[in-house]
Structures are given as structure tokens and as C-alpha cells.
Amino acid sequence: MIEFWLSAGLLCLVAVGFLLIPLLRGRKLQAEEDRTALNVTLYQERLRELDLQHQAGTLDDARLQTARDEAARELLADTEGSGEAKPAGRLGRKVPMVMVLSIPLLGILLYTQFGAIDEVQRARTFVGEPRSIEEMTARLEQAVQSNPESPEGWYFLGRSYMAQERPVEAARAFEQAVEVAGREPELLGQWAQALYFAGGKQWTEQLDALTGEALQADPEEVTSLGLLGIAAYEEQRFQDAIGYWERLVAVLPEGDPSRQAIAGGIARARQEIDPQAGGAAAAQTPEIGSLQVRVELADSLRDKVQPGDTVFVFARAASGPPMPLAVKRLTVADLPTQVSLSDSDAMMPELKLSAFDQVQLVARISRAGDAKSGEWIGQGEPLANTTQAVQRLIIDSADGKQP
């Protein structure tokens, strides 16, 4: 904000200058007037002296006229140019000085009342690309605090919380988005999804009401269809899961990478119903669009970490923005484990794993819970985002200053 106030101060100085210049000019014109008046007085005194000398007989008529002409020429020479500019009026000194002092104060008061200082602050908050999920989340939190009536702010904050596996906070954010924007089907689906994971994957009447309302308003609402399929699969209602996921695949665009992942889920559900037929279907429909990562901790580090230390597993572009494209949050106690990274783990809709051909896998241990820096790290070589083989990441190195 320093640059803004400096610019505003310079503009105030320019405005004050427009008042001071006429004031200084007025003083100059007053001095010219005083000098002209003095010259006229001296001219009149000179004429009186000449008349007295003429009456006394020391000057004849010819010399008197010559002296009068000489005095007139001197007066004209002394007053030449003084009549070119005449002040239209006089404000005195007090009025301009009061105006000079009041302009900055009046400007500050008017800008505070009618200006957009909050918009300027919000714009400065989002200057530059965030370097981590936490930084992006902090920016979104500031944005909704300064403008709680922004449904977009609450929506993206909820998505950011979900990417960090913070479904309780995500549910609150999506609830605020619904309160501000109204009961839009997409927002209801996102809210229901966050509540489902916040409640330990237990289906409730509220979830049933939210997804039902969303699908009644929009039968193709993708988040609700996907969530109902997940819930049905978790409850071993495999036929219902297949039905929801088939409806979901039917409305997704042809190029959407999540189509293959959903097809893989359908194949697994069919295998649960009929292991022989399902196995054949699964073999024909491999799950594409996600990276399978097995994360392990080097034996040499087991005595140097604590079970509660945070582990971030993420994929970032091999050549592109440093922000993770997909991320999962674990703890050291979870290791070794295998996770899947896909577009559903994206921090932002415009930065997806499927949008970058080459990506790099990273696993980082951070005792402070900071995804951009920590104590230990494991990194893989760049690989194609369509790789289906399980990738092995071993956390075995001291963490330097990584993006």
C-alpha cells in the first residue's frame, strides 16, 4: 500500500500547486501595481515642480513643454508591461492557504468514504503466483474475510480445503457459498461431498437431502452422481454404484480424463458382483488418468522423524508452474502406503494433472505442516501423466529450498 499512498500524495501536491501558482502570481501583480502607483505619484510631483518653476519665471513655455514630455516618457518607460495582466479579483492570503491545507484532508476523507481501498488491498493480496497450497489457502481466507459476499471466494476456498484433506473446513466454506449464491446444484453437490468425508464416510439424511435437491434441479450434476456412486460402493450396493457412475460417465465430455477412472470403478463394482465377468471387464478397461504412487521412508530416517509429522505427496509440472497439480496429505505413521494422484486432487480447476504431459512426483516430510518446505524429501524423475505403473518414492534426503 506504500506505493498507492505515495502516488496519492503526489497527486495532492499537483492539486496544491494549481492553487499556489495563482497565489504567487497574485503577489507579483500586486508588486507591479505598487511600483506603477509610485511612478505615477513621482510623475505628478514632477509636474507640480515644473509648474512652480514656470510660475517663478525660471522656465519658459518651450522648456516647460519639453520637460513635461520628458517626464511623460520616463513614466511610460517605467510602467511598460505592467498593464498586460490584471488580476480579476483578490482572494487575499487566508482563503488560498486554507484550501491548500484542506485538499489532502478532504481527499483522504472522500476516498475513505467512496473509494475502493478494499479492492486495492484484495488485488495486492493476489499479486504473484502462490507457491504452495497453504499460501493459496491463506490468500483465499483473506479474500473471503474482506469480501464475505463473494460466492466464488467461498467456493475456491472449499476446493482448496478439500485438496488438503480438510473436509470439515471445506464443508463450512461450501455452506457459506450456498448461503451467498443460493442453492445452486453444483454448490449443493460440493457441500454434500465435503460433509460425507468430514463425517467419516457415513451417509446421513442431510446428505440424502442435499444430493436429492441437486439432482432434482440438475439431473446431470456430476459431483452428486459421483458421491452417490462412492457411497453406494462403500456400502457394498455395487449395482447402485454402477448405475450412478454410468450416469456420470454419460454426461462427462469425451476428453475428460476422469472418465477412465470412473470406468475403472464400474469395472471393480462389476467384479464384486460377478468376479469372473468383472475381472474380464477390468482387464479390458484399465484405469487411466491417475498416477499410482507408493511412498516409503528410508530406514536411515526412522529415528529422525515422528509418527505425527506431516507427509505431502504431490505431482507438479516438470516444466511449468511450481504449484502442485495434485496433492495428498498423510502422516509418517501412514508409511509405507500407496496413494493415487488424479485431477480430483487438483488444487485449482485450471491446474490439473491431465493438462501437463510431463510431471514430477515429490514426497516431503514437514514437521510444521508446510508443503513448500520441510526436513526430508524424496523426488522422482519426470514421467508422463498417463503412466500406469506404480511409482516408488523413497523419502531419503535432507530437504533443501524446494519450490
Coordinates of C-alpha atoms in Angstrom, one line a residue:
M1 CA 0.0 0.0 0.0
I2 CA 3.0 2.3 0.3
E3 CA 3.2 2.8 -3.4
F4 CA -0.5 3.7 -3.5
W5 CA -0.3 6.4 -0.8
L6 CA 2.9 7.8 -2.4
S7 CA 1.0 8.2 -5.7
A8 CA -2.0 9.7 -4.0
G9 CA 0.3 12.1 -2.2
L10 CA 2.0 13.2 -5.4
L11 CA -1.5 13.9 -7.0
C12 CA -2.4 16.0 -3.9
L13 CA 0.9 18.0 -4.4
V14 CA -0.1 18.7 -8.0
A15 CA -3.5 19.9 -6.9
V16 CA -2.0 22.1 -4.3
G17 CA 0.4 23.5 -6.9
F18 CA -2.6 24.7 -9.0
L19 CA -3.6 26.8 -6.0
L20 CA -0.2 28.1 -5.1
I21 CA 0.7 29.2 -8.6
P22 CA -2.1 31.8 -8.9
L23 CA -1.3 32.9 -5.3
L24 CA 2.3 33.6 -6.2
R25 CA 1.3 35.3 -9.4
G26 CA -1.1 37.5 -7.5
R27 CA 1.8 38.6 -5.3
K28 CA 3.8 39.5 -8.3
L29 CA 0.9 41.5 -9.8
Q30 CA 0.4 43.3 -6.5
A31 CA 4.1 44.4 -6.6
E32 CA 3.7 45.6 -10.1
E33 CA 0.7 47.6 -9.1
D34 CA 2.6 49.2 -6.2
R35 CA 5.5 50.2 -8.4
T36 CA 3.2 51.7 -11.0
A37 CA 1.4 53.7 -8.4
L38 CA 4.7 55.0 -7.0
N39 CA 5.8 56.0 -10.5
V40 CA 2.6 57.9 -11.2
T41 CA 2.9 59.8 -7.8
L42 CA 6.5 60.8 -8.7
Y43 CA 5.3 61.9 -12.2
Q44 CA 2.6 64.1 -10.6
E45 CA 5.2 65.6 -8.2
R46 CA 7.5 66.3 -11.1
L47 CA 4.7 68.1 -13.0
R48 CA 4.0 70.3 -9.9
E49 CA 7.6 71.2 -9.6
L50 CA 7.8 72.2 -13.3
D51 CA 4.6 74.4 -12.9
L52 CA 6.2 76.1 -9.9
Q53 CA 9.4 76.8 -11.8
H54 CA 7.4 78.1 -14.8
Q55 CA 5.4 80.5 -12.5
A56 CA 8.6 81.6 -10.9
G57 CA 9.9 82.5 -14.4
T58 CA 12.8 80.1 -14.4
L59 CA 11.2 78.1 -17.2
D60 CA 9.7 79.5 -20.4
D61 CA 6.8 77.8 -22.2
A62 CA 9.0 75.9 -24.6
R63 CA 11.3 74.4 -21.9
L64 CA 8.2 73.7 -19.8
Q65 CA 6.7 71.6 -22.5
T66 CA 9.9 69.8 -23.2
A67 CA 10.3 68.9 -19.5
R68 CA 6.7 67.7 -19.4
D69 CA 7.3 65.5 -22.4
E70 CA 10.4 64.0 -20.8
A71 CA 8.6 63.2 -17.6
A72 CA 5.9 61.5 -19.5
R73 CA 8.4 59.4 -21.5
E74 CA 10.1 58.3 -18.2
L75 CA 6.7 57.3 -16.7
L76 CA 5.8 55.3 -19.8
A77 CA 9.2 53.5 -19.7
D78 CA 8.9 52.7 -16.0
T79 CA 5.3 51.3 -16.4
E80 CA 5.8 49.4 -19.7
G81 CA 4.4 45.9 -19.5
S82 CA 2.7 46.4 -16.1
G83 CA -0.7 46.6 -17.7
E84 CA -0.5 43.4 -19.7
A85 CA -2.1 41.2 -17.0
K86 CA -4.6 42.5 -14.4
P87 CA -5.9 40.4 -11.6
A88 CA -9.6 39.7 -11.8
G89 CA -10.0 39.9 -8.1
R90 CA -8.3 39.3 -4.8
L91 CA -8.8 36.4 -2.5
G92 CA -6.3 37.5 0.0
R93 CA -3.9 35.1 1.6
K94 CA -6.1 33.2 4.0
V95 CA -8.5 31.6 1.6
P96 CA -5.9 30.0 -0.7
M97 CA -3.9 28.8 2.3
V98 CA -6.9 27.2 3.9
M99 CA -7.7 25.5 0.6
V100 CA -4.1 24.2 0.3
L101 CA -4.3 22.6 3.7
S102 CA -7.8 21.2 3.3
I103 CA -7.2 19.5 -0.1
P104 CA -5.2 16.5 1.3
L105 CA -7.6 16.1 4.3
L106 CA -10.6 16.3 2.1
G107 CA -9.1 13.8 -0.4
I108 CA -8.4 11.2 2.3
L109 CA -11.9 11.6 3.8
L110 CA -13.6 11.3 0.4
Y111 CA -11.5 8.2 -0.6
T112 CA -12.2 6.6 2.7
Q113 CA -15.9 7.1 2.2
F114 CA -16.3 6.4 -1.5
G115 CA -13.0 4.9 -2.7
A116 CA -12.1 1.3 -3.3
I117 CA -9.3 0.8 -0.8
D118 CA -10.5 -2.7 0.0
E119 CA -10.4 -3.7 -3.7
V120 CA -6.9 -2.4 -3.9
Q121 CA -5.9 -4.5 -0.9
R122 CA -7.5 -7.6 -2.4
A123 CA -5.8 -7.1 -5.7
R124 CA -2.4 -6.8 -3.9
T125 CA -3.2 -10.0 -2.0
F126 CA -3.3 -12.0 -5.3
V127 CA -0.3 -10.4 -6.9
G128 CA 2.1 -13.2 -7.9
E129 CA 1.5 -16.9 -8.2
P130 CA 1.1 -18.8 -4.9
R131 CA 4.0 -21.2 -4.2
S132 CA 2.1 -23.7 -2.1
I133 CA -1.3 -24.9 -1.2
E134 CA -1.0 -23.2 2.2
E135 CA -0.2 -19.9 0.6
M136 CA -3.1 -20.1 -1.8
T137 CA -5.4 -21.1 1.0
A138 CA -4.2 -18.1 3.1
R139 CA -4.9 -15.8 0.3
L140 CA -8.4 -17.2 -0.2
E141 CA -9.1 -16.8 3.5
Q142 CA -8.1 -13.2 3.4
A143 CA -10.3 -12.7 0.3
V144 CA -13.4 -14.1 2.0
Q145 CA -12.7 -12.1 5.2
S146 CA -12.5 -8.8 3.2
N147 CA -15.4 -9.8 0.9
P148 CA -17.7 -12.4 2.6
E149 CA -20.4 -11.8 -0.1
S150 CA -18.2 -13.4 -2.8
P151 CA -19.5 -16.9 -3.6
E152 CA -16.5 -17.6 -5.8
G153 CA -14.2 -16.9 -2.9
W154 CA -16.0 -19.4 -0.7
Y155 CA -16.2 -22.0 -3.5
F156 CA -12.5 -21.9 -4.2
L157 CA -11.6 -21.9 -0.5
G158 CA -13.7 -25.0 -0.1
R159 CA -11.9 -26.7 -3.0
S160 CA -8.6 -25.7 -1.5
Y161 CA -9.5 -27.2 1.9
M162 CA -10.6 -30.4 0.1
A163 CA -7.2 -30.6 -1.7
Q164 CA -5.6 -30.5 1.8
E165 CA -7.9 -33.2 3.1
R166 CA -9.6 -30.7 5.5
P167 CA -13.3 -31.6 4.8
V168 CA -14.7 -30.1 8.0
E169 CA -13.5 -26.6 7.0
A170 CA -14.4 -27.3 3.3
A171 CA -18.0 -28.1 4.4
R172 CA -18.2 -24.8 6.2
A173 CA -16.9 -22.9 3.2
F174 CA -19.3 -24.6 0.8
E175 CA -22.2 -23.9 3.2
Q176 CA -21.3 -20.2 3.1
A177 CA -21.1 -20.3 -0.7
V178 CA -24.7 -21.7 -0.7
E179 CA -25.8 -19.1 1.7
V180 CA -24.4 -16.3 -0.5
A181 CA -25.1 -17.6 -4.0
G182 CA -28.3 -19.6 -3.4
R183 CA -28.9 -23.3 -3.6
E184 CA -27.1 -23.9 -6.9
P185 CA -26.9 -27.7 -7.8
E186 CA -23.1 -27.6 -8.1
L187 CA -22.6 -26.0 -4.7
L188 CA -25.0 -28.4 -3.1
G189 CA -23.0 -31.3 -4.5
Q190 CA -19.7 -29.9 -3.3
W191 CA -21.2 -29.3 0.1
A192 CA -22.6 -32.8 0.3
Q193 CA -19.2 -34.3 -0.7
A194 CA -17.3 -32.3 2.0
L195 CA -19.9 -33.4 4.6
Y196 CA -19.6 -37.0 3.6
F197 CA -15.8 -37.1 4.1
A198 CA -16.0 -34.9 7.2
G199 CA -18.4 -37.4 8.7
G200 CA -16.1 -40.4 8.2
K201 CA -17.9 -41.6 5.0
Q202 CA -21.2 -42.1 6.9
W203 CA -24.3 -41.4 4.9
T204 CA -26.9 -39.2 6.6
E205 CA -30.3 -37.8 5.9
Q206 CA -28.7 -34.4 5.3
L207 CA -26.5 -35.8 2.5
D208 CA -29.5 -37.6 1.0
A209 CA -31.5 -34.3 1.0
L210 CA -28.6 -32.3 -0.5
T211 CA -27.8 -34.7 -3.3
G212 CA -31.5 -35.2 -4.0
E213 CA -32.1 -31.5 -4.3
A214 CA -29.1 -31.0 -6.5
L215 CA -30.1 -33.8 -8.9
Q216 CA -33.7 -32.6 -9.0
A217 CA -32.5 -29.2 -10.1
D218 CA -29.9 -30.7 -12.4
P219 CA -30.1 -34.5 -13.2
E220 CA -26.5 -34.2 -14.6
E221 CA -24.8 -32.7 -11.6
V222 CA -21.6 -34.6 -11.6
T223 CA -20.4 -34.2 -8.0
S224 CA -23.6 -35.6 -6.6
L225 CA -23.6 -38.5 -9.1
G226 CA -20.0 -39.4 -8.2
L227 CA -20.7 -39.1 -4.5
L228 CA -23.7 -41.3 -4.6
G229 CA -21.7 -43.9 -6.5
I230 CA -18.9 -43.8 -3.9
A231 CA -21.4 -44.1 -1.0
A232 CA -23.1 -47.0 -2.7
Y233 CA -19.8 -48.7 -3.3
E234 CA -18.7 -48.2 0.3
E235 CA -22.0 -49.7 1.5
Q236 CA -21.5 -52.7 -0.9
R237 CA -24.5 -51.6 -3.0
F238 CA -22.5 -52.3 -6.1
Q239 CA -25.4 -52.3 -8.6
D240 CA -26.5 -48.8 -7.4
A241 CA -22.9 -47.6 -7.6
I242 CA -22.7 -48.9 -11.2
G243 CA -26.0 -47.0 -12.0
Y244 CA -24.8 -43.7 -10.6
W245 CA -21.3 -43.9 -12.2
E246 CA -22.8 -44.9 -15.6
R247 CA -25.0 -41.8 -15.5
L248 CA -21.9 -39.8 -14.6
V249 CA -19.8 -41.2 -17.5
A250 CA -22.7 -40.4 -19.9
V251 CA -22.6 -36.7 -19.1
L252 CA -18.8 -36.2 -19.0
P253 CA -17.1 -34.8 -22.1
E254 CA -15.2 -37.3 -24.3
G255 CA -11.8 -35.8 -23.4
D256 CA -12.3 -35.7 -19.7
P257 CA -9.6 -37.8 -18.1
S258 CA -11.8 -38.8 -15.1
R259 CA -13.9 -40.9 -17.5
Q260 CA -11.3 -43.7 -17.4
A261 CA -11.1 -43.6 -13.6
I262 CA -14.8 -43.9 -13.3
A263 CA -14.9 -46.7 -15.8
G264 CA -12.3 -48.5 -13.7
G265 CA -14.6 -48.0 -10.7
I266 CA -17.5 -49.5 -12.6
A267 CA -15.3 -52.5 -13.6
R268 CA -14.4 -53.1 -9.9
A269 CA -18.1 -52.9 -8.9
R270 CA -19.0 -55.5 -11.6
Q271 CA -16.2 -57.7 -10.4
E272 CA -17.6 -57.6 -6.9
I273 CA -21.0 -58.7 -8.2
D274 CA -19.5 -61.3 -10.6
P275 CA -15.8 -61.9 -10.0
Q276 CA -15.3 -63.8 -13.3
A277 CA -17.1 -61.4 -15.6
G278 CA -15.9 -58.3 -13.6
G279 CA -12.3 -59.4 -13.9
A280 CA -12.6 -59.6 -17.7
A281 CA -14.2 -56.2 -17.9
A282 CA -11.5 -54.7 -15.6
A283 CA -8.8 -56.2 -17.9
Q284 CA -10.4 -54.5 -20.9
T285 CA -10.9 -51.2 -19.1
P286 CA -7.7 -50.1 -17.3
E287 CA -7.9 -47.1 -15.1
I288 CA -6.2 -44.2 -16.7
G289 CA -5.9 -40.6 -15.7
S290 CA -4.3 -41.1 -12.3
L291 CA -0.8 -41.8 -11.0
Q292 CA -0.3 -44.6 -8.5
V293 CA 2.5 -43.8 -6.0
R294 CA 4.0 -46.0 -3.3
V295 CA 5.6 -43.8 -0.6
E296 CA 8.2 -45.3 1.7
L297 CA 10.6 -43.9 4.3
A298 CA 14.3 -44.8 4.2
D299 CA 15.4 -46.9 7.1
S300 CA 18.1 -44.3 7.9
L301 CA 15.4 -41.7 8.8
R302 CA 13.2 -43.8 11.0
D303 CA 14.8 -42.5 14.2
K304 CA 14.8 -38.9 12.9
V305 CA 11.1 -38.4 12.3
Q306 CA 8.0 -38.6 14.5
P307 CA 4.8 -40.5 13.7
G308 CA 2.7 -37.3 13.6
D309 CA 4.9 -35.5 11.2
T310 CA 3.0 -34.4 8.0
V311 CA 3.8 -36.0 4.7
F312 CA 2.8 -34.3 1.5
V313 CA 2.7 -36.4 -1.7
F314 CA 2.2 -34.3 -4.8
A315 CA 2.7 -34.1 -8.5
R316 CA 4.0 -30.9 -10.1
A317 CA 4.7 -29.9 -13.7
A318 CA 8.2 -30.9 -14.9
S319 CA 8.3 -27.6 -16.8
G320 CA 5.7 -25.1 -15.7
P321 CA 4.2 -23.5 -12.6
P322 CA 5.7 -24.7 -9.3
M323 CA 2.3 -25.1 -7.7
P324 CA 1.3 -28.8 -7.1
L325 CA -1.2 -30.1 -9.6
A326 CA -2.5 -32.9 -7.3
V327 CA -1.7 -33.5 -3.7
K328 CA -2.4 -35.9 -0.8
R329 CA -1.7 -35.3 2.8
L330 CA -0.6 -38.1 5.1
T331 CA 1.5 -38.6 8.2
V332 CA 4.7 -40.6 8.9
A333 CA 2.6 -43.2 10.7
D334 CA 0.9 -44.0 7.4
L335 CA 4.1 -45.0 5.7
P336 CA 4.6 -47.1 3.7
T337 CA 1.5 -46.6 1.8
Q338 CA 0.2 -46.3 -1.8
V339 CA -1.8 -43.3 -3.0
S340 CA -3.5 -42.2 -6.2
L341 CA -3.0 -38.7 -7.6
S342 CA -5.5 -37.5 -10.2
D343 CA -7.4 -34.5 -11.4
S344 CA -9.8 -34.9 -8.4
D345 CA -6.9 -34.0 -6.2
A346 CA -6.3 -30.7 -8.1
M347 CA -5.9 -27.5 -6.1
M348 CA -7.4 -25.3 -8.8
P349 CA -9.7 -26.3 -11.7
E350 CA -7.4 -24.7 -14.3
L351 CA -4.3 -26.5 -13.0
K352 CA -4.9 -30.2 -13.5
L353 CA -2.6 -33.2 -13.7
S354 CA -4.0 -34.0 -17.1
A355 CA -3.1 -30.6 -18.5
F356 CA 0.7 -31.3 -18.3
D357 CA 2.3 -34.1 -20.3
Q358 CA 5.4 -34.4 -18.1
V359 CA 5.1 -34.3 -14.3
Q360 CA 7.4 -35.0 -11.3
L361 CA 6.4 -36.8 -8.2
V362 CA 7.5 -35.5 -4.8
A363 CA 7.1 -36.7 -1.2
R364 CA 8.0 -34.2 1.6
I365 CA 8.0 -34.6 5.4
S366 CA 7.3 -31.3 7.2
R367 CA 7.0 -31.2 10.9
A368 CA 5.5 -27.7 10.7
G369 CA 2.9 -28.9 8.1
D370 CA 4.3 -26.7 5.4
A371 CA 4.1 -28.2 1.9
K372 CA 6.7 -25.9 0.4
S373 CA 9.5 -26.7 2.9
G374 CA 10.3 -29.4 5.4
E375 CA 13.0 -31.6 6.8
W376 CA 13.1 -34.6 4.4
I377 CA 12.2 -35.2 0.8
G378 CA 12.0 -37.8 -1.9
Q379 CA 11.7 -37.0 -5.6
G380 CA 11.2 -38.9 -8.8
E381 CA 12.3 -38.4 -12.3
P382 CA 9.9 -36.6 -14.8
L383 CA 7.4 -39.0 -16.3
A384 CA 4.3 -38.9 -18.5
N385 CA 1.0 -38.1 -16.8
T386 CA -0.5 -41.2 -18.4
T387 CA 1.9 -43.6 -16.7
Q388 CA 0.0 -46.6 -15.3
A389 CA 2.8 -48.4 -13.5
V390 CA 3.1 -47.9 -9.7
Q391 CA 5.8 -45.3 -9.0
R392 CA 8.0 -45.8 -6.0
L393 CA 9.0 -42.7 -3.9
I394 CA 11.6 -43.1 -1.1
I395 CA 12.0 -40.2 1.3
D396 CA 15.7 -40.4 1.9
S397 CA 17.3 -36.9 1.5
A398 CA 17.5 -33.7 3.6
D399 CA 15.1 -31.1 2.2
G400 CA 16.7 -28.0 0.7
K401 CA 14.9 -25.0 -0.6
Q402 CA 12.5 -26.6 -2.9
P403 CA 9.8 -24.6 -4.9

